[in-house]
mmCIF file with all atom_site columns, C-alpha atoms in Angstrom:
data_model
loop_
_atom_site.group_PDB
_atom_site.id
_atom_site.type_symbol
_atom_site.label_atom_id
_atom_site.label_alt_id
_atom_site.label_comp_id
_atom_site.label_asym_id
_atom_site.label_entity_id
_atom_site.label_seq_id
_atom_site.pdbx_PDB_ins_code
_atom_site.Cartn_x
_atom_site.Cartn_y
_atom_site.Cartn_z
_atom_site.occupancy
_atom_site.B_iso_or_equiv
_atom_site.pdbx_formal_charge
_atom_site.auth_seq_id
_atom_site.auth_comp_id
_atom_site.auth_asym_id
_atom_site.auth_atom_id
_atom_site.pdbx_PDB_model_num
ATOM 1   C CA . ASP A 1 1   ? 0.001   -0.001 -0.009  1.00 59.00 ? 27  ASP A CA 1
ATOM 2   C CA . GLY A 1 2   ? 1.217   3.485  -0.818  1.00 68.00 ? 28  GLY A CA 1
ATOM 3   C CA . GLY A 1 3   ? 1.371   6.028  1.954   1.00 92.00 ? 29  GLY A CA 1
ATOM 4   C CA . ILE A 1 4   ? 3.367   7.984  4.457   1.00 95.00 ? 30  ILE A CA 1
ATOM 5   C CA . THR A 1 5   ? 4.807   6.496  7.610   1.00 95.00 ? 31  THR A CA 1
ATOM 6   C CA . GLN A 1 6   ? 5.988   8.352  10.673  1.00 96.00 ? 32  GLN A CA 1
ATOM 7   C CA . SER A 1 7   ? 7.782   6.735  13.534  1.00 89.00 ? 33  SER A CA 1
ATOM 8   C CA . PRO A 1 8   ? 7.503   6.448  16.416  1.00 90.00 ? 34  PRO A CA 1
ATOM 9   C CA . LYS A 1 9   ? 3.925   7.425  17.237  1.00 92.00 ? 35  LYS A CA 1
ATOM 10  C CA . TYR A 1 10  ? 4.908   8.605  20.716  1.00 94.00 ? 36  TYR A CA 1
ATOM 11  C CA . LEU A 1 11  ? 8.343   9.933  21.658  1.00 94.00 ? 37  LEU A CA 1
ATOM 12  C CA . PHE A 1 12  ? 9.693   11.142 24.947  1.00 93.00 ? 38  PHE A CA 1
ATOM 13  C CA . ARG A 1 13  ? 12.907  13.063 25.416  1.00 90.00 ? 39  ARG A CA 1
ATOM 14  C CA . LYS A 1 14  ? 14.681  14.952 28.157  1.00 90.00 ? 40  LYS A CA 1
ATOM 15  C CA . GLU A 1 15  ? 15.013  18.681 27.855  1.00 89.00 ? 41  GLU A CA 1
ATOM 16  C CA . GLY A 1 16  ? 18.230  19.710 26.100  1.00 88.00 ? 42  GLY A CA 1
ATOM 17  C CA . GLN A 1 17  ? 18.436  16.624 23.852  1.00 91.00 ? 43  GLN A CA 1
ATOM 18  C CA . ASN A 1 18  ? 18.141  16.718 20.116  1.00 93.00 ? 44  ASN A CA 1
ATOM 19  C CA . VAL A 1 19  ? 15.611  14.304 18.651  1.00 94.00 ? 45  VAL A CA 1
ATOM 20  C CA . THR A 1 20  ? 14.971  13.201 15.090  1.00 95.00 ? 46  THR A CA 1
ATOM 21  C CA . LEU A 1 21  ? 11.510  12.334 13.760  1.00 96.00 ? 47  LEU A CA 1
ATOM 22  C CA . SER A 1 22  ? 11.248  9.986  10.832  1.00 96.00 ? 48  SER A CA 1
ATOM 23  C CA . CYS A 1 23  ? 9.044   10.472 7.758   1.00 97.00 ? 49  CYS A CA 1
ATOM 24  C CA . GLU A 1 24  ? 9.005   8.063  4.806   1.00 97.00 ? 50  GLU A CA 1
ATOM 25  C CA . GLN A 1 25  ? 6.753   8.035  1.746   1.00 97.00 ? 51  GLN A CA 1
ATOM 26  C CA . ASN A 1 26  ? 6.382   5.549  -1.106  1.00 96.00 ? 52  ASN A CA 1
ATOM 27  C CA . LEU A 1 27  ? 3.998   7.662  -3.172  1.00 93.00 ? 53  LEU A CA 1
ATOM 28  C CA . ASN A 1 28  ? 6.761   8.891  -5.483  1.00 92.00 ? 54  ASN A CA 1
ATOM 29  C CA . HIS A 1 29  ? 5.930   12.455 -4.449  1.00 91.00 ? 55  HIS A CA 1
ATOM 30  C CA . ASP A 1 30  ? 8.467   15.178 -5.047  1.00 90.00 ? 56  ASP A CA 1
ATOM 31  C CA . ALA A 1 31  ? 7.349   17.573 -2.293  1.00 89.00 ? 57  ALA A CA 1
ATOM 32  C CA . MET A 1 32  ? 7.391   16.879 1.412   1.00 92.00 ? 58  MET A CA 1
ATOM 33  C CA . TYR A 1 33  ? 6.384   18.959 4.414   1.00 93.00 ? 59  TYR A CA 1
ATOM 34  C CA . TRP A 1 34  ? 6.638   19.121 8.195   1.00 96.00 ? 60  TRP A CA 1
ATOM 35  C CA . TYR A 1 35  ? 3.917   20.701 10.333  1.00 95.00 ? 61  TYR A CA 1
ATOM 36  C CA . ARG A 1 36  ? 3.569   21.246 13.996  1.00 96.00 ? 62  ARG A CA 1
ATOM 37  C CA . GLN A 1 37  ? 0.241   21.199 15.855  1.00 94.00 ? 63  GLN A CA 1
ATOM 38  C CA . ASP A 1 38  ? -0.372  22.402 19.412  1.00 93.00 ? 64  ASP A CA 1
ATOM 39  C CA . PRO A 1 39  ? -3.520  21.508 21.377  1.00 88.00 ? 65  PRO A CA 1
ATOM 40  C CA . GLY A 1 40  ? -6.644  23.160 19.988  1.00 84.00 ? 66  GLY A CA 1
ATOM 41  C CA . GLN A 1 41  ? -4.684  24.832 17.236  1.00 87.00 ? 67  GLN A CA 1
ATOM 42  C CA . GLY A 1 42  ? -4.319  24.443 13.490  1.00 88.00 ? 68  GLY A CA 1
ATOM 43  C CA . LEU A 1 43  ? -1.192  23.199 11.768  1.00 91.00 ? 69  LEU A CA 1
ATOM 44  C CA . ARG A 1 44  ? 1.844   25.444 11.295  1.00 92.00 ? 70  ARG A CA 1
ATOM 45  C CA . LEU A 1 45  ? 4.448   24.795 8.607   1.00 92.00 ? 71  LEU A CA 1
ATOM 46  C CA . ILE A 1 46  ? 7.985   24.146 9.828   1.00 95.00 ? 72  ILE A CA 1
ATOM 47  C CA . TYR A 1 47  ? 9.932   23.190 6.687   1.00 95.00 ? 73  TYR A CA 1
ATOM 48  C CA . TYR A 1 48  ? 9.136   21.944 3.216   1.00 92.00 ? 74  TYR A CA 1
ATOM 49  C CA . SER A 1 49  ? 11.075  20.421 0.396   1.00 92.00 ? 75  SER A CA 1
ATOM 50  C CA . GLN A 1 50  ? 10.205  20.530 -3.298  1.00 88.00 ? 76  GLN A CA 1
ATOM 51  C CA . ILE A 1 51  ? 12.928  18.214 -4.521  1.00 89.00 ? 77  ILE A CA 1
ATOM 52  C CA . VAL A 1 52  ? 15.802  16.112 -3.264  1.00 93.00 ? 78  VAL A CA 1
ATOM 53  C CA . ASN A 1 53  ? 18.673  18.118 -1.714  1.00 94.00 ? 79  ASN A CA 1
ATOM 54  C CA . ASP A 1 54  ? 16.515  21.245 -1.485  1.00 92.00 ? 80  ASP A CA 1
ATOM 55  C CA . PHE A 1 55  ? 14.343  22.576 1.324   1.00 93.00 ? 81  PHE A CA 1
ATOM 56  C CA . GLN A 1 56  ? 12.910  25.870 2.528   1.00 92.00 ? 82  GLN A CA 1
ATOM 57  C CA . LYS A 1 57  ? 11.929  27.283 5.872   1.00 93.00 ? 83  LYS A CA 1
ATOM 58  C CA . GLY A 1 58  ? 8.273   27.497 6.700   1.00 91.00 ? 84  GLY A CA 1
ATOM 59  C CA . ASP A 1 59  ? 6.621   29.804 9.208   1.00 90.00 ? 85  ASP A CA 1
ATOM 60  C CA . ILE A 1 60  ? 8.221   28.397 12.377  1.00 94.00 ? 86  ILE A CA 1
ATOM 61  C CA . ALA A 1 61  ? 11.608  26.947 11.393  1.00 95.00 ? 87  ALA A CA 1
ATOM 62  C CA . GLU A 1 62  ? 13.622  28.224 14.353  1.00 95.00 ? 88  GLU A CA 1
ATOM 63  C CA . GLY A 1 63  ? 14.943  25.374 16.471  1.00 96.00 ? 89  GLY A CA 1
ATOM 64  C CA . TYR A 1 64  ? 14.384  22.759 13.778  1.00 97.00 ? 90  TYR A CA 1
ATOM 65  C CA . SER A 1 65  ? 16.483  21.287 10.995  1.00 97.00 ? 91  SER A CA 1
ATOM 66  C CA . VAL A 1 66  ? 15.773  18.915 8.087   1.00 98.00 ? 92  VAL A CA 1
ATOM 67  C CA . SER A 1 67  ? 17.525  17.040 5.335   1.00 97.00 ? 93  SER A CA 1
ATOM 68  C CA . ARG A 1 68  ? 16.335  15.590 2.048   1.00 97.00 ? 94  ARG A CA 1
ATOM 69  C CA . GLU A 1 69  ? 18.967  13.182 0.805   1.00 97.00 ? 95  GLU A CA 1
ATOM 70  C CA . LYS A 1 70  ? 16.446  10.758 -0.705  1.00 96.00 ? 96  LYS A CA 1
ATOM 71  C CA . LYS A 1 71  ? 13.126  11.360 -2.394  1.00 96.00 ? 97  LYS A CA 1
ATOM 72  C CA . GLU A 1 72  ? 11.372  8.999  -0.007  1.00 97.00 ? 98  GLU A CA 1
ATOM 73  C CA . SER A 1 73  ? 12.685  10.444 3.240   1.00 97.00 ? 99  SER A CA 1
ATOM 74  C CA . PHE A 1 74  ? 12.426  13.810 5.009   1.00 97.00 ? 100 PHE A CA 1
ATOM 75  C CA . PRO A 1 75  ? 13.598  13.553 8.616   1.00 97.00 ? 101 PRO A CA 1
ATOM 76  C CA . LEU A 1 76  ? 13.025  16.411 11.082  1.00 97.00 ? 102 LEU A CA 1
ATOM 77  C CA . THR A 1 77  ? 15.426  17.158 13.905  1.00 97.00 ? 103 THR A CA 1
ATOM 78  C CA . VAL A 1 78  ? 14.097  19.036 16.901  1.00 95.00 ? 104 VAL A CA 1
ATOM 79  C CA . THR A 1 79  ? 17.068  20.702 18.453  1.00 93.00 ? 105 THR A CA 1
ATOM 80  C CA . SER A 1 80  ? 17.670  21.926 21.988  1.00 88.00 ? 106 SER A CA 1
ATOM 81  C CA . ALA A 1 81  ? 17.246  25.457 20.631  1.00 86.00 ? 107 ALA A CA 1
ATOM 82  C CA . GLN A 1 82  ? 13.496  24.867 20.177  1.00 88.00 ? 108 GLN A CA 1
ATOM 83  C CA . LYS A 1 83  ? 11.967  26.448 23.267  1.00 88.00 ? 109 LYS A CA 1
ATOM 84  C CA . ASN A 1 84  ? 8.677   24.584 23.305  1.00 91.00 ? 110 ASN A CA 1
ATOM 85  C CA . PRO A 1 85  ? 9.205   21.288 21.484  1.00 93.00 ? 111 PRO A CA 1
ATOM 86  C CA . THR A 1 86  ? 6.306   19.323 22.989  1.00 95.00 ? 112 THR A CA 1
ATOM 87  C CA . ALA A 1 87  ? 3.724   19.066 20.234  1.00 96.00 ? 113 ALA A CA 1
ATOM 88  C CA . PHE A 1 88  ? 2.134   16.830 17.616  1.00 96.00 ? 114 PHE A CA 1
ATOM 89  C CA . TYR A 1 89  ? 4.285   16.650 14.480  1.00 97.00 ? 115 TYR A CA 1
ATOM 90  C CA . LEU A 1 90  ? 2.815   15.841 11.086  1.00 97.00 ? 116 LEU A CA 1
ATOM 91  C CA . CYS A 1 91  ? 4.609   15.001 7.902   1.00 96.00 ? 117 CYS A CA 1
ATOM 92  C CA . ALA A 1 92  ? 2.956   15.313 4.474   1.00 94.00 ? 118 ALA A CA 1
ATOM 93  C CA . SER A 1 93  ? 3.803   14.892 0.822   1.00 93.00 ? 119 SER A CA 1
ATOM 94  C CA . SER A 1 94  ? 2.365   16.029 -2.505  1.00 89.00 ? 120 SER A CA 1
ATOM 95  C CA . ILE A 1 95  ? 2.889   15.812 -6.200  1.00 84.00 ? 121 ILE A CA 1
ATOM 96  C CA . ARG A 1 96  ? 4.996   18.795 -7.116  1.00 70.00 ? 122 ARG A CA 1
ATOM 97  C CA . GLN A 1 97  ? 3.180   19.551 -10.326 1.00 54.00 ? 123 GLN A CA 1
ATOM 98  C CA . GLY A 1 98  ? -0.437  19.172 -11.233 1.00 50.00 ? 124 GLY A CA 1
ATOM 99  C CA . SER A 1 99  ? -3.765  20.961 -11.402 1.00 51.00 ? 125 SER A CA 1
ATOM 100 C CA . TYR A 1 100 ? -4.067  20.697 -7.631  1.00 64.00 ? 126 TYR A CA 1
ATOM 101 C CA . ASN A 1 101 ? -1.557  19.746 -4.975  1.00 70.00 ? 127 ASN A CA 1
ATOM 102 C CA . GLU A 1 102 ? -3.441  17.578 -2.545  1.00 84.00 ? 128 GLU A CA 1
ATOM 103 C CA . GLN A 1 103 ? -1.295  16.819 0.458   1.00 89.00 ? 129 GLN A CA 1
ATOM 104 C CA . PHE A 1 104 ? -1.231  13.346 1.942   1.00 92.00 ? 130 PHE A CA 1
ATOM 105 C CA . PHE A 1 105 ? -0.507  13.259 5.657   1.00 94.00 ? 131 PHE A CA 1
ATOM 106 C CA . GLY A 1 106 ? 1.152   10.663 7.869   1.00 96.00 ? 132 GLY A CA 1
ATOM 107 C CA . PRO A 1 107 ? -0.290  9.551  11.223  1.00 95.00 ? 133 PRO A CA 1
ATOM 108 C CA . GLY A 1 108 ? 1.892   11.951 13.182  1.00 96.00 ? 134 GLY A CA 1
ATOM 109 C CA . THR A 1 109 ? 4.405   11.730 16.051  1.00 96.00 ? 135 THR A CA 1
ATOM 110 C CA . ARG A 1 110 ? 3.524   13.076 19.437  1.00 96.00 ? 136 ARG A CA 1
ATOM 111 C CA . LEU A 1 111 ? 6.696   14.417 21.038  1.00 95.00 ? 137 LEU A CA 1
ATOM 112 C CA . THR A 1 112 ? 6.853   15.090 24.745  1.00 95.00 ? 138 THR A CA 1
ATOM 113 C CA . VAL A 1 113 ? 9.906   16.746 26.244  1.00 91.00 ? 139 VAL A CA 1
ATOM 114 C CA . LEU A 1 114 ? 10.250  16.212 29.930  1.00 87.00 ? 140 LEU A CA 1
ATOM 115 C CA . ASP B 2 1   ? -2.969  33.379 0.772   1.00 63.00 ? 131 ASP B CA 1
ATOM 116 C CA . ALA B 2 2   ? -6.398  34.693 1.779   1.00 63.00 ? 132 ALA B CA 1
ATOM 117 C CA . LYS B 2 3   ? -7.631  34.189 5.322   1.00 87.00 ? 133 LYS B CA 1
ATOM 118 C CA . THR B 2 4   ? -10.678 32.153 6.180   1.00 93.00 ? 134 THR B CA 1
ATOM 119 C CA . THR B 2 5   ? -13.271 32.399 8.952   1.00 94.00 ? 135 THR B CA 1
ATOM 120 C CA . GLN B 2 6   ? -15.113 29.316 10.237  1.00 96.00 ? 136 GLN B CA 1
ATOM 121 C CA . PRO B 2 7   ? -17.394 28.746 13.205  1.00 97.00 ? 137 PRO B CA 1
ATOM 122 C CA . PRO B 2 8   ? -15.499 27.020 15.992  1.00 96.00 ? 138 PRO B CA 1
ATOM 123 C CA . SER B 2 9   ? -18.001 24.218 16.445  1.00 97.00 ? 139 SER B CA 1
ATOM 124 C CA . MET B 2 10  ? -21.176 22.645 15.038  1.00 97.00 ? 140 MET B CA 1
ATOM 125 C CA . ASP B 2 11  ? -23.446 19.716 15.872  1.00 97.00 ? 141 ASP B CA 1
ATOM 126 C CA . CYS B 2 12  ? -25.234 17.460 13.434  1.00 96.00 ? 142 CYS B CA 1
ATOM 127 C CA . ALA B 2 13  ? -27.547 14.509 13.952  1.00 97.00 ? 143 ALA B CA 1
ATOM 128 C CA . GLU B 2 14  ? -26.481 11.250 12.337  1.00 97.00 ? 144 GLU B CA 1
ATOM 129 C CA . GLY B 2 15  ? -28.068 10.747 8.968   1.00 97.00 ? 145 GLY B CA 1
ATOM 130 C CA . ARG B 2 16  ? -28.677 14.429 8.425   1.00 97.00 ? 146 ARG B CA 1
ATOM 131 C CA . ALA B 2 17  ? -26.721 16.711 6.102   1.00 97.00 ? 147 ALA B CA 1
ATOM 132 C CA . ALA B 2 18  ? -23.899 18.637 7.726   1.00 98.00 ? 148 ALA B CA 1
ATOM 133 C CA . ASN B 2 19  ? -23.379 22.090 6.218   1.00 98.00 ? 149 ASN B CA 1
ATOM 134 C CA . LEU B 2 20  ? -20.093 23.676 7.204   1.00 98.00 ? 150 LEU B CA 1
ATOM 135 C CA . PRO B 2 21  ? -19.677 27.356 6.226   1.00 97.00 ? 151 PRO B CA 1
ATOM 136 C CA . CYS B 2 22  ? -16.482 29.191 5.433   1.00 97.00 ? 152 CYS B CA 1
ATOM 137 C CA . ASN B 2 23  ? -16.000 32.897 4.814   1.00 96.00 ? 153 ASN B CA 1
ATOM 138 C CA . HIS B 2 24  ? -13.129 33.965 2.569   1.00 94.00 ? 154 HIS B CA 1
ATOM 139 C CA . SER B 2 25  ? -14.089 37.483 1.596   1.00 93.00 ? 155 SER B CA 1
ATOM 140 C CA . THR B 2 26  ? -10.567 38.497 0.539   1.00 91.00 ? 156 THR B CA 1
ATOM 141 C CA . ILE B 2 27  ? -10.083 35.627 -1.859  1.00 91.00 ? 157 ILE B CA 1
ATOM 142 C CA . SER B 2 28  ? -8.409  36.571 -5.138  1.00 88.00 ? 158 SER B CA 1
ATOM 143 C CA . GLY B 2 29  ? -9.242  35.287 -8.583  1.00 87.00 ? 159 GLY B CA 1
ATOM 144 C CA . ASN B 2 30  ? -6.535  32.671 -8.770  1.00 84.00 ? 160 ASN B CA 1
ATOM 145 C CA . GLU B 2 31  ? -7.073  31.156 -5.316  1.00 87.00 ? 161 GLU B CA 1
ATOM 146 C CA . TYR B 2 32  ? -8.765  27.821 -4.840  1.00 90.00 ? 162 TYR B CA 1
ATOM 147 C CA . VAL B 2 33  ? -10.852 26.682 -1.888  1.00 93.00 ? 163 VAL B CA 1
ATOM 148 C CA . TYR B 2 34  ? -9.709  23.472 -0.226  1.00 93.00 ? 164 TYR B CA 1
ATOM 149 C CA . TRP B 2 35  ? -11.283 21.435 2.552   1.00 96.00 ? 165 TRP B CA 1
ATOM 150 C CA . TYR B 2 36  ? -9.446  19.012 4.800   1.00 95.00 ? 166 TYR B CA 1
ATOM 151 C CA . ARG B 2 37  ? -10.605 17.241 7.935   1.00 97.00 ? 167 ARG B CA 1
ATOM 152 C CA . GLN B 2 38  ? -8.703  15.876 10.937  1.00 95.00 ? 168 GLN B CA 1
ATOM 153 C CA . ILE B 2 39  ? -10.053 13.113 13.071  1.00 94.00 ? 169 ILE B CA 1
ATOM 154 C CA . HIS B 2 40  ? -8.708  13.214 16.589  1.00 89.00 ? 170 HIS B CA 1
ATOM 155 C CA . SER B 2 41  ? -4.961  12.538 16.846  1.00 85.00 ? 171 SER B CA 1
ATOM 156 C CA . GLN B 2 42  ? -4.641  11.626 13.159  1.00 91.00 ? 172 GLN B CA 1
ATOM 157 C CA . GLY B 2 43  ? -3.200  13.416 10.192  1.00 93.00 ? 173 GLY B CA 1
ATOM 158 C CA . PRO B 2 44  ? -5.520  15.655 8.139   1.00 94.00 ? 174 PRO B CA 1
ATOM 159 C CA . GLN B 2 45  ? -7.334  14.130 5.175   1.00 95.00 ? 175 GLN B CA 1
ATOM 160 C CA . TYR B 2 46  ? -8.068  15.915 1.928   1.00 93.00 ? 176 TYR B CA 1
ATOM 161 C CA . ILE B 2 47  ? -11.789 16.174 1.162   1.00 96.00 ? 177 ILE B CA 1
ATOM 162 C CA . ILE B 2 48  ? -12.415 18.383 -1.858  1.00 94.00 ? 178 ILE B CA 1
ATOM 163 C CA . HIS B 2 49  ? -11.379 21.567 -3.578  1.00 92.00 ? 179 HIS B CA 1
ATOM 164 C CA . GLY B 2 50  ? -12.815 24.018 -6.113  1.00 92.00 ? 180 GLY B CA 1
ATOM 165 C CA . LEU B 2 51  ? -12.297 27.344 -7.856  1.00 91.00 ? 181 LEU B CA 1
ATOM 166 C CA . LYS B 2 52  ? -15.698 28.743 -8.733  1.00 91.00 ? 182 LYS B CA 1
ATOM 167 C CA . ASN B 2 53  ? -17.956 25.905 -9.820  1.00 86.00 ? 183 ASN B CA 1
ATOM 168 C CA . ASN B 2 54  ? -19.702 23.624 -7.387  1.00 94.00 ? 184 ASN B CA 1
ATOM 169 C CA . GLU B 2 55  ? -17.887 20.337 -6.899  1.00 95.00 ? 185 GLU B CA 1
ATOM 170 C CA . THR B 2 56  ? -18.943 16.900 -5.721  1.00 96.00 ? 186 THR B CA 1
ATOM 171 C CA . ASN B 2 57  ? -17.047 13.718 -4.968  1.00 95.00 ? 187 ASN B CA 1
ATOM 172 C CA . GLU B 2 58  ? -17.687 10.542 -3.040  1.00 94.00 ? 188 GLU B CA 1
ATOM 173 C CA . MET B 2 59  ? -17.079 12.275 0.294   1.00 94.00 ? 189 MET B CA 1
ATOM 174 C CA . ALA B 2 60  ? -18.790 15.662 0.000   1.00 97.00 ? 190 ALA B CA 1
ATOM 175 C CA . SER B 2 61  ? -20.066 18.567 -2.043  1.00 98.00 ? 191 SER B CA 1
ATOM 176 C CA . LEU B 2 62  ? -18.564 22.035 -2.179  1.00 98.00 ? 192 LEU B CA 1
ATOM 177 C CA . ILE B 2 63  ? -20.814 24.994 -2.892  1.00 97.00 ? 193 ILE B CA 1
ATOM 178 C CA . ILE B 2 64  ? -19.006 28.251 -3.718  1.00 96.00 ? 194 ILE B CA 1
ATOM 179 C CA . THR B 2 65  ? -21.018 31.483 -3.938  1.00 96.00 ? 195 THR B CA 1
ATOM 180 C CA . GLU B 2 66  ? -21.014 33.384 -7.173  1.00 95.00 ? 196 GLU B CA 1
ATOM 181 C CA . ASP B 2 67  ? -18.846 36.197 -5.738  1.00 95.00 ? 197 ASP B CA 1
ATOM 182 C CA . ARG B 2 68  ? -16.534 33.469 -4.256  1.00 95.00 ? 198 ARG B CA 1
ATOM 183 C CA . LYS B 2 69  ? -16.503 35.190 -0.901  1.00 95.00 ? 199 LYS B CA 1
ATOM 184 C CA . SER B 2 70  ? -17.849 32.193 0.936   1.00 96.00 ? 200 SER B CA 1
ATOM 185 C CA . SER B 2 71  ? -18.360 28.498 0.538   1.00 97.00 ? 201 SER B CA 1
ATOM 186 C CA . THR B 2 72  ? -20.153 25.590 2.183   1.00 97.00 ? 202 THR B CA 1
ATOM 187 C CA . LEU B 2 73  ? -18.956 22.031 2.571   1.00 98.00 ? 203 LEU B CA 1
ATOM 188 C CA . ILE B 2 74  ? -21.844 19.573 2.612   1.00 98.00 ? 204 ILE B CA 1
ATOM 189 C CA . LEU B 2 75  ? -21.643 16.062 4.017   1.00 98.00 ? 205 LEU B CA 1
ATOM 190 C CA . PRO B 2 76  ? -24.944 14.693 2.707   1.00 97.00 ? 206 PRO B CA 1
ATOM 191 C CA . HIS B 2 77  ? -25.528 11.966 5.306   1.00 95.00 ? 207 HIS B CA 1
ATOM 192 C CA . ALA B 2 78  ? -23.330 12.523 8.326   1.00 97.00 ? 208 ALA B CA 1
ATOM 193 C CA . THR B 2 79  ? -22.198 9.517  10.336  1.00 97.00 ? 209 THR B CA 1
ATOM 194 C CA . LEU B 2 80  ? -20.461 9.278  13.685  1.00 97.00 ? 210 LEU B CA 1
ATOM 195 C CA . ARG B 2 81  ? -17.208 8.696  11.818  1.00 95.00 ? 211 ARG B CA 1
ATOM 196 C CA . ASP B 2 82  ? -17.502 12.194 10.323  1.00 97.00 ? 212 ASP B CA 1
ATOM 197 C CA . THR B 2 83  ? -16.856 13.705 13.739  1.00 98.00 ? 213 THR B CA 1
ATOM 198 C CA . ALA B 2 84  ? -13.685 15.724 13.182  1.00 97.00 ? 214 ALA B CA 1
ATOM 199 C CA . VAL B 2 85  ? -12.230 19.169 12.785  1.00 96.00 ? 215 VAL B CA 1
ATOM 200 C CA . TYR B 2 86  ? -12.850 20.555 9.317   1.00 97.00 ? 216 TYR B CA 1
ATOM 201 C CA . TYR B 2 87  ? -10.433 23.047 7.825   1.00 96.00 ? 217 TYR B CA 1
ATOM 202 C CA . CYS B 2 88  ? -11.247 25.479 5.024   1.00 96.00 ? 218 CYS B CA 1
ATOM 203 C CA . ILE B 2 89  ? -8.142  26.758 3.226   1.00 92.00 ? 219 ILE B CA 1
ATOM 204 C CA . VAL B 2 90  ? -7.695  29.083 0.273   1.00 88.00 ? 220 VAL B CA 1
ATOM 205 C CA . ARG B 2 91  ? -4.506  29.204 -1.738  1.00 83.00 ? 221 ARG B CA 1
ATOM 206 C CA . VAL B 2 92  ? -3.022  29.729 -5.113  1.00 74.00 ? 222 VAL B CA 1
ATOM 207 C CA . ILE B 2 93  ? -2.240  26.669 -7.171  1.00 67.00 ? 223 ILE B CA 1
ATOM 208 C CA . ALA B 2 94  ? 1.073   27.058 -8.937  1.00 63.00 ? 224 ALA B CA 1
ATOM 209 C CA . THR B 2 95  ? 2.247   24.148 -10.984 1.00 58.00 ? 225 THR B CA 1
ATOM 210 C CA . GLY B 2 96  ? 5.837   23.180 -10.328 1.00 59.00 ? 226 GLY B CA 1
ATOM 211 C CA . THR B 2 97  ? 5.850   24.379 -6.764  1.00 61.00 ? 227 THR B CA 1
ATOM 212 C CA . ALA B 2 98  ? 5.165   22.836 -3.414  1.00 62.00 ? 228 ALA B CA 1
ATOM 213 C CA . SER B 2 99  ? 1.684   23.505 -2.157  1.00 65.00 ? 229 SER B CA 1
ATOM 214 C CA . LYS B 2 100 ? 2.011   25.370 1.127   1.00 72.00 ? 230 LYS B CA 1
ATOM 215 C CA . LEU B 2 101 ? -1.215  25.157 3.124   1.00 79.00 ? 231 LEU B CA 1
ATOM 216 C CA . THR B 2 102 ? -2.167  27.554 5.925   1.00 81.00 ? 232 THR B CA 1
ATOM 217 C CA . PHE B 2 103 ? -4.435  25.859 8.454   1.00 85.00 ? 233 PHE B CA 1
ATOM 218 C CA . GLY B 2 104 ? -6.587  27.899 10.783  1.00 86.00 ? 234 GLY B CA 1
ATOM 219 C CA . THR B 2 105 ? -8.378  26.440 13.775  1.00 87.00 ? 235 THR B CA 1
ATOM 220 C CA . GLY B 2 106 ? -11.235 24.987 11.730  1.00 94.00 ? 236 GLY B CA 1
ATOM 221 C CA . THR B 2 107 ? -14.742 23.858 12.715  1.00 97.00 ? 237 THR B CA 1
ATOM 222 C CA . ARG B 2 108 ? -15.163 21.014 15.173  1.00 97.00 ? 238 ARG B CA 1
ATOM 223 C CA . LEU B 2 109 ? -18.097 18.961 13.879  1.00 98.00 ? 239 LEU B CA 1
ATOM 224 C CA . GLN B 2 110 ? -19.765 16.660 16.416  1.00 98.00 ? 240 GLN B CA 1
ATOM 225 C CA . VAL B 2 111 ? -22.151 14.107 14.889  1.00 97.00 ? 241 VAL B CA 1
ATOM 226 C CA . THR B 2 112 ? -24.590 12.728 17.439  1.00 96.00 ? 242 THR B CA 1
ATOM 227 C CA . LEU B 2 113 ? -27.053 9.848  17.553  1.00 93.00 ? 243 LEU B CA 1
#
């Protein structure tokens, strides 16, 4: 089955530690995205990538880093510089070109920093 | 991208039509209206999109007013599984570029027995 996988579903880290969230897709999509969601809020864009080896900052990139070495993978690192890292993190992908760019979302990773 | 305004919550009886409104009075001519929904603790799911004509698919119908300043998402026969937060988003579609979406707080639809 084609889709997006994120692992793990729940992640706990101590304050001050960097943590990397995994996102893999087998939809052959060019574009991939990372969003953050806080309780009762909408999604906010962290980073996005239109093609391998290229990525751009979204609206709240500070304290985060990404890489796009393979088309299928877009890992997100939450660094110790991120002041409020506890949140629900969602990865998505889309066809880069087309009449509409529907985004397909993964199941999310809930990160809790203790 | 234009901003949208949605009611924070709505209720609907199971089996009835759920009509979710969205105001996008500052929409420009090349911006599309998208609807996504998010069931609790899951990733959002695409529902439907449109430019100016009414659209229908297996999940829902989208009615866009003639002046395009508002739209309504219609779930014709709501079920308990339709309980979710529904997001109305407007954005420009540009081929060859990643589709950045701006999510507001949406409408929380509660379907009841």
